[in-house]
Amino acid sequence: MNVVPPSDGWTTDDLDALPEDGLRRELIDGVLLVSPAPSNIHQIIAARLMVALEASCPDDLEVTQGNEVRISTRRALIPDVLVTTDAAASRRGHFYAPQEVLLAVEIVSPTSQSMDRVMKPALYAKAGIPNYWLVETHGGLTVQTYQLEYEDEVYQPSGTFTDWLKIDQPWRIEIPLAKLRPRHL
């Protein structure tokens, strides 16, 4: 399919008009980003993390993956795993507003390093998402956690975990990373 970009940039309405073809499409300031399908390692970690979070998730929250966060009409990002309010999840939509998201998680892939480490945390923080986690797979499995410093709209590191993920935000969470680690990592 040959799609010509709109002269004034893409919007979320343009995204909605595109066919459902399994591609991951995100918008940053009207620029359309299309990502290749994630690797099996990436998908295993995302699925296992989702299940592990769901095991202790409070009833007023919901864990999901691969759903869009619409920051504005010209910014839409898709975290690998996210935690939303249950009220937002009950709408059964395919996207969330930033104020409905408590945690965004990105799993770094070779094609997403700059996006996941630099661009997405800056945009999530600016949008007011209180917690951000970065899952690194190079050289083993590491989870880096961050909490929003609201006044400056930036994330501050809150932990780096290689054996057990133990953190109190967005709720008390304890996950042995061995449960998340794929066999071939």
PDB file of C-alpha atoms in Angstrom:
ATOM      1  CA  MET A   1       0.000   0.000   0.000  1.00  0.00           C
ATOM      2  CA  ASN A   2       1.411   3.377  -0.988  1.00  0.00           C
ATOM      3  CA  VAL A   3       0.210   6.045   1.423  1.00  0.00           C
ATOM      4  CA  VAL A   4       1.050   9.693   0.835  1.00  0.00           C
ATOM      5  CA  PRO A   5       1.536  11.668   4.055  1.00  0.00           C
ATOM      6  CA  PRO A   6      -0.842  14.591   4.576  1.00  0.00           C
ATOM      7  CA  SER A   7       0.843  17.910   3.831  1.00  0.00           C
ATOM      8  CA  ASP A   8       0.225  19.170   7.373  1.00  0.00           C
ATOM      9  CA  GLY A   9       1.195  15.889   9.054  1.00  0.00           C
ATOM     10  CA  TRP A  10      -0.682  12.855  10.317  1.00  0.00           C
ATOM     11  CA  THR A  11      -3.390  12.924  12.981  1.00  0.00           C
ATOM     12  CA  THR A  12      -5.057  10.258  15.076  1.00  0.00           C
ATOM     13  CA  ASP A  13      -8.052  10.505  12.705  1.00  0.00           C
ATOM     14  CA  ASP A  14      -5.694   9.484   9.877  1.00  0.00           C
ATOM     15  CA  LEU A  15      -4.481   6.558  11.977  1.00  0.00           C
ATOM     16  CA  ASP A  16      -8.068   5.426  12.531  1.00  0.00           C
ATOM     17  CA  ALA A  17      -8.652   5.407   8.762  1.00  0.00           C
ATOM     18  CA  LEU A  18      -5.701   3.076   8.053  1.00  0.00           C
ATOM     19  CA  PRO A  19      -6.387  -0.651   7.630  1.00  0.00           C
ATOM     20  CA  GLU A  20      -5.905  -3.119  10.490  1.00  0.00           C
ATOM     21  CA  ASP A  21      -2.856  -4.941   9.138  1.00  0.00           C
ATOM     22  CA  GLY A  22      -0.874  -5.807  12.260  1.00  0.00           C
ATOM     23  CA  LEU A  23       1.657  -2.987  11.893  1.00  0.00           C
ATOM     24  CA  ARG A  24       2.427  -0.847  14.912  1.00  0.00           C
ATOM     25  CA  ARG A  25       1.844   2.783  14.018  1.00  0.00           C
ATOM     26  CA  GLU A  26       2.700   5.679  16.297  1.00  0.00           C
ATOM     27  CA  LEU A  27       2.632   9.463  15.835  1.00  0.00           C
ATOM     28  CA  ILE A  28       5.112  12.019  17.047  1.00  0.00           C
ATOM     29  CA  ASP A  29       4.161  15.582  16.149  1.00  0.00           C
ATOM     30  CA  GLY A  30       2.313  14.418  13.047  1.00  0.00           C
ATOM     31  CA  VAL A  31       5.108  12.141  11.817  1.00  0.00           C
ATOM     32  CA  LEU A  32       3.990   8.556  11.272  1.00  0.00           C
ATOM     33  CA  LEU A  33       6.314   5.888  12.675  1.00  0.00           C
ATOM     34  CA  VAL A  34       5.792   2.304  11.554  1.00  0.00           C
ATOM     35  CA  SER A  35       7.590  -0.434  13.490  1.00  0.00           C
ATOM     36  CA  PRO A  36       8.311  -3.983  12.409  1.00  0.00           C
ATOM     37  CA  ALA A  37       6.633  -6.828  14.244  1.00  0.00           C
ATOM     38  CA  PRO A  38       8.316  -7.439  17.618  1.00  0.00           C
ATOM     39  CA  SER A  39      10.638 -10.418  18.071  1.00  0.00           C
ATOM     40  CA  ASN A  40       9.585 -13.559  19.894  1.00  0.00           C
ATOM     41  CA  ILE A  41      11.834 -12.573  22.854  1.00  0.00           C
ATOM     42  CA  HIS A  42      10.088  -9.195  23.066  1.00  0.00           C
ATOM     43  CA  GLN A  43       6.618 -10.755  22.935  1.00  0.00           C
ATOM     44  CA  ILE A  44       7.425 -13.417  25.547  1.00  0.00           C
ATOM     45  CA  ILE A  45       8.674 -10.773  27.988  1.00  0.00           C
ATOM     46  CA  ALA A  46       5.626  -8.558  27.369  1.00  0.00           C
ATOM     47  CA  ALA A  47       3.202 -11.455  27.890  1.00  0.00           C
ATOM     48  CA  ARG A  48       4.940 -12.712  31.022  1.00  0.00           C
ATOM     49  CA  LEU A  49       5.189  -9.222  32.494  1.00  0.00           C
ATOM     50  CA  MET A  50       1.520  -8.634  31.840  1.00  0.00           C
ATOM     51  CA  VAL A  51       0.590 -11.881  33.620  1.00  0.00           C
ATOM     52  CA  ALA A  52       2.942 -11.142  36.541  1.00  0.00           C
ATOM     53  CA  LEU A  53       1.519  -7.648  36.997  1.00  0.00           C
ATOM     54  CA  GLU A  54      -2.050  -8.911  36.709  1.00  0.00           C
ATOM     55  CA  ALA A  55      -1.422 -11.373  39.568  1.00  0.00           C
ATOM     56  CA  SER A  56      -1.133  -8.530  42.108  1.00  0.00           C
ATOM     57  CA  CYS A  57      -3.012  -5.745  40.332  1.00  0.00           C
ATOM     58  CA  PRO A  58      -5.606  -3.944  42.479  1.00  0.00           C
ATOM     59  CA  ASP A  59      -9.223  -4.182  41.315  1.00  0.00           C
ATOM     60  CA  ASP A  60      -9.383  -0.506  40.362  1.00  0.00           C
ATOM     61  CA  LEU A  61      -6.597  -0.944  37.773  1.00  0.00           C
ATOM     62  CA  GLU A  62      -6.170  -3.020  34.619  1.00  0.00           C
ATOM     63  CA  VAL A  63      -3.071  -4.411  32.906  1.00  0.00           C
ATOM     64  CA  THR A  64      -3.005  -4.578  29.116  1.00  0.00           C
ATOM     65  CA  GLN A  65      -0.518  -4.537  26.273  1.00  0.00           C
ATOM     66  CA  GLY A  66      -0.077  -2.936  22.884  1.00  0.00           C
ATOM     67  CA  ASN A  67      -2.841  -0.334  23.304  1.00  0.00           C
ATOM     68  CA  GLU A  68      -2.459   3.213  22.116  1.00  0.00           C
ATOM     69  CA  VAL A  69      -2.034   6.223  24.389  1.00  0.00           C
ATOM     70  CA  ARG A  70      -3.364   9.308  22.608  1.00  0.00           C
ATOM     71  CA  ILE A  71      -1.408  12.213  23.978  1.00  0.00           C
ATOM     72  CA  SER A  72      -2.903  14.647  21.463  1.00  0.00           C
ATOM     73  CA  THR A  73      -4.311  14.554  17.932  1.00  0.00           C
ATOM     74  CA  ARG A  74      -0.713  14.558  16.622  1.00  0.00           C
ATOM     75  CA  ARG A  75       0.915  12.297  19.247  1.00  0.00           C
ATOM     76  CA  ALA A  76      -0.032   8.665  19.791  1.00  0.00           C
ATOM     77  CA  LEU A  77       2.280   6.054  21.307  1.00  0.00           C
ATOM     78  CA  ILE A  78       1.886   2.345  21.975  1.00  0.00           C
ATOM     79  CA  PRO A  79       3.595   1.076  25.137  1.00  0.00           C
ATOM     80  CA  ASP A  80       4.454  -2.620  25.165  1.00  0.00           C
ATOM     81  CA  VAL A  81       2.642  -3.074  28.507  1.00  0.00           C
ATOM     82  CA  LEU A  82       0.537  -0.537  30.359  1.00  0.00           C
ATOM     83  CA  VAL A  83      -1.585  -0.185  33.458  1.00  0.00           C
ATOM     84  CA  THR A  84      -4.755   1.875  33.232  1.00  0.00           C
ATOM     85  CA  THR A  85      -7.652   2.745  35.456  1.00  0.00           C
ATOM     86  CA  ASP A  86     -10.402   0.139  35.463  1.00  0.00           C
ATOM     87  CA  ALA A  87     -12.901   2.856  34.531  1.00  0.00           C
ATOM     88  CA  ALA A  88     -10.930   3.552  31.344  1.00  0.00           C
ATOM     89  CA  ALA A  89     -10.649  -0.150  30.551  1.00  0.00           C
ATOM     90  CA  SER A  90     -14.403  -0.599  30.944  1.00  0.00           C
ATOM     91  CA  ARG A  91     -14.935   1.608  27.847  1.00  0.00           C
ATOM     92  CA  ARG A  92     -13.518  -1.271  25.776  1.00  0.00           C
ATOM     93  CA  GLY A  93     -11.818   1.134  23.409  1.00  0.00           C
ATOM     94  CA  HIS A  94      -8.517   0.714  21.610  1.00  0.00           C
ATOM     95  CA  PHE A  95      -6.807   3.769  23.075  1.00  0.00           C
ATOM     96  CA  TYR A  96      -6.371   5.596  26.371  1.00  0.00           C
ATOM     97  CA  ALA A  97      -5.852   9.200  27.402  1.00  0.00           C
ATOM     98  CA  PRO A  98      -2.597   9.845  29.309  1.00  0.00           C
ATOM     99  CA  GLN A  99      -4.460  10.646  32.558  1.00  0.00           C
ATOM    100  CA  GLU A 100      -5.944   7.113  32.434  1.00  0.00           C
ATOM    101  CA  VAL A 101      -2.491   5.478  32.382  1.00  0.00           C
ATOM    102  CA  LEU A 102      -0.542   4.806  35.593  1.00  0.00           C
ATOM    103  CA  LEU A 103       2.351   2.846  34.089  1.00  0.00           C
ATOM    104  CA  ALA A 104       3.875   2.610  30.622  1.00  0.00           C
ATOM    105  CA  VAL A 105       6.463  -0.119  29.941  1.00  0.00           C
ATOM    106  CA  GLU A 106       8.755  -0.323  26.940  1.00  0.00           C
ATOM    107  CA  ILE A 107      10.879  -3.357  26.057  1.00  0.00           C
ATOM    108  CA  VAL A 108      13.947  -2.191  24.160  1.00  0.00           C
ATOM    109  CA  SER A 109      14.452  -3.762  20.733  1.00  0.00           C
ATOM    110  CA  PRO A 110      17.339  -3.135  18.331  1.00  0.00           C
ATOM    111  CA  THR A 111      15.027  -0.940  16.211  1.00  0.00           C
ATOM    112  CA  SER A 112      13.574   1.025  19.148  1.00  0.00           C
ATOM    113  CA  GLN A 113      16.562   1.984  21.309  1.00  0.00           C
ATOM    114  CA  SER A 114      16.404   5.769  20.869  1.00  0.00           C
ATOM    115  CA  MET A 115      12.615   5.828  20.995  1.00  0.00           C
ATOM    116  CA  ASP A 116      12.391   3.746  24.184  1.00  0.00           C
ATOM    117  CA  ARG A 117      15.325   5.302  26.035  1.00  0.00           C
ATOM    118  CA  VAL A 118      14.943   8.961  25.039  1.00  0.00           C
ATOM    119  CA  MET A 119      11.860  10.000  23.068  1.00  0.00           C
ATOM    120  CA  LYS A 120       9.071   7.976  24.689  1.00  0.00           C
ATOM    121  CA  PRO A 121      10.020   8.678  28.310  1.00  0.00           C
ATOM    122  CA  ALA A 122      10.167  12.407  27.531  1.00  0.00           C
ATOM    123  CA  LEU A 123       6.734  12.345  25.887  1.00  0.00           C
ATOM    124  CA  TYR A 124       5.154  10.124  28.562  1.00  0.00           C
ATOM    125  CA  ALA A 125       6.533  12.402  31.302  1.00  0.00           C
ATOM    126  CA  LYS A 126       5.291  15.540  29.544  1.00  0.00           C
ATOM    127  CA  ALA A 127       1.856  13.862  29.270  1.00  0.00           C
ATOM    128  CA  GLY A 128       1.825  13.189  33.037  1.00  0.00           C
ATOM    129  CA  ILE A 129       2.046   9.378  33.125  1.00  0.00           C
ATOM    130  CA  PRO A 130       3.278   8.734  36.700  1.00  0.00           C
ATOM    131  CA  ASN A 131       5.434   5.620  36.132  1.00  0.00           C
ATOM    132  CA  TYR A 132       7.680   4.418  33.327  1.00  0.00           C
ATOM    133  CA  TRP A 133       9.624   1.164  33.128  1.00  0.00           C
ATOM    134  CA  LEU A 134      12.316   0.276  30.635  1.00  0.00           C
ATOM    135  CA  VAL A 135      13.094  -3.407  30.074  1.00  0.00           C
ATOM    136  CA  GLU A 136      16.560  -4.043  28.651  1.00  0.00           C
ATOM    137  CA  THR A 137      17.506  -7.416  27.139  1.00  0.00           C
ATOM    138  CA  HIS A 138      21.084  -6.805  26.007  1.00  0.00           C
ATOM    139  CA  GLY A 139      23.402  -8.821  28.272  1.00  0.00           C
ATOM    140  CA  GLY A 140      20.537 -10.309  30.290  1.00  0.00           C
ATOM    141  CA  LEU A 141      17.254  -8.997  31.611  1.00  0.00           C
ATOM    142  CA  THR A 142      17.189  -5.683  33.481  1.00  0.00           C
ATOM    143  CA  VAL A 143      14.202  -3.567  34.482  1.00  0.00           C
ATOM    144  CA  GLN A 144      14.780   0.127  35.125  1.00  0.00           C
ATOM    145  CA  THR A 145      11.930   1.940  36.879  1.00  0.00           C
ATOM    146  CA  TYR A 146      11.168   5.651  36.883  1.00  0.00           C
ATOM    147  CA  GLN A 147       8.691   7.896  38.668  1.00  0.00           C
ATOM    148  CA  LEU A 148       7.423  11.208  37.398  1.00  0.00           C
ATOM    149  CA  GLU A 149       8.699  14.371  39.004  1.00  0.00           C
ATOM    150  CA  TYR A 150       5.617  16.457  38.236  1.00  0.00           C
ATOM    151  CA  GLU A 151       7.052  19.949  38.630  1.00  0.00           C
ATOM    152  CA  ASP A 152       9.704  19.509  35.914  1.00  0.00           C
ATOM    153  CA  GLU A 153       7.762  16.853  33.915  1.00  0.00           C
ATOM    154  CA  VAL A 154      10.694  14.425  33.879  1.00  0.00           C
ATOM    155  CA  TYR A 155      11.195  10.921  35.186  1.00  0.00           C
ATOM    156  CA  GLN A 156      13.527  10.249  38.080  1.00  0.00           C
ATOM    157  CA  PRO A 157      15.116   6.773  38.418  1.00  0.00           C
ATOM    158  CA  SER A 158      13.494   4.720  41.178  1.00  0.00           C
ATOM    159  CA  GLY A 159      15.344   1.426  40.725  1.00  0.00           C
ATOM    160  CA  THR A 160      17.364  -0.949  38.574  1.00  0.00           C
ATOM    161  CA  PHE A 161      16.506  -4.625  38.957  1.00  0.00           C
ATOM    162  CA  THR A 162      18.288  -7.740  37.674  1.00  0.00           C
ATOM    163  CA  ASP A 163      17.010 -10.469  40.028  1.00  0.00           C
ATOM    164  CA  TRP A 164      13.796  -9.319  41.714  1.00  0.00           C
ATOM    165  CA  LEU A 165      11.646  -6.372  40.728  1.00  0.00           C
ATOM    166  CA  LYS A 166      10.501  -4.910  44.063  1.00  0.00           C
ATOM    167  CA  ILE A 167       8.761  -1.552  43.975  1.00  0.00           C
ATOM    168  CA  ASP A 168       5.882   0.230  45.721  1.00  0.00           C
ATOM    169  CA  GLN A 169       4.511   2.215  42.751  1.00  0.00           C
ATOM    170  CA  PRO A 170       1.973   2.086  41.174  1.00  0.00           C
ATOM    171  CA  TRP A 171       1.238  -0.574  43.845  1.00  0.00           C
ATOM    172  CA  ARG A 172       3.424  -2.980  45.823  1.00  0.00           C
ATOM    173  CA  ILE A 173       4.957  -5.243  43.177  1.00  0.00           C
ATOM    174  CA  GLU A 174       7.401  -8.133  43.614  1.00  0.00           C
ATOM    175  CA  ILE A 175       8.325 -10.147  40.528  1.00  0.00           C
ATOM    176  CA  PRO A 176      11.255 -12.538  40.170  1.00  0.00           C
ATOM    177  CA  LEU A 177      12.807 -11.606  36.839  1.00  0.00           C
ATOM    178  CA  ALA A 178      13.512 -15.292  36.181  1.00  0.00           C
ATOM    179  CA  LYS A 179       9.724 -15.586  35.581  1.00  0.00           C
ATOM    180  CA  LEU A 180       9.976 -13.021  32.770  1.00  0.00           C
ATOM    181  CA  ARG A 181      13.179 -14.272  31.156  1.00  0.00           C
ATOM    182  CA  PRO A 182      12.693 -16.211  27.903  1.00  0.00           C
ATOM    183  CA  ARG A 183      14.659 -19.444  27.519  1.00  0.00           C
ATOM    184  CA  HIS A 184      16.760 -18.066  24.678  1.00  0.00           C
ATOM    185  CA  LEU A 185      17.747 -14.741  26.234  1.00  0.00           C
TER     186      LEU A 185
END
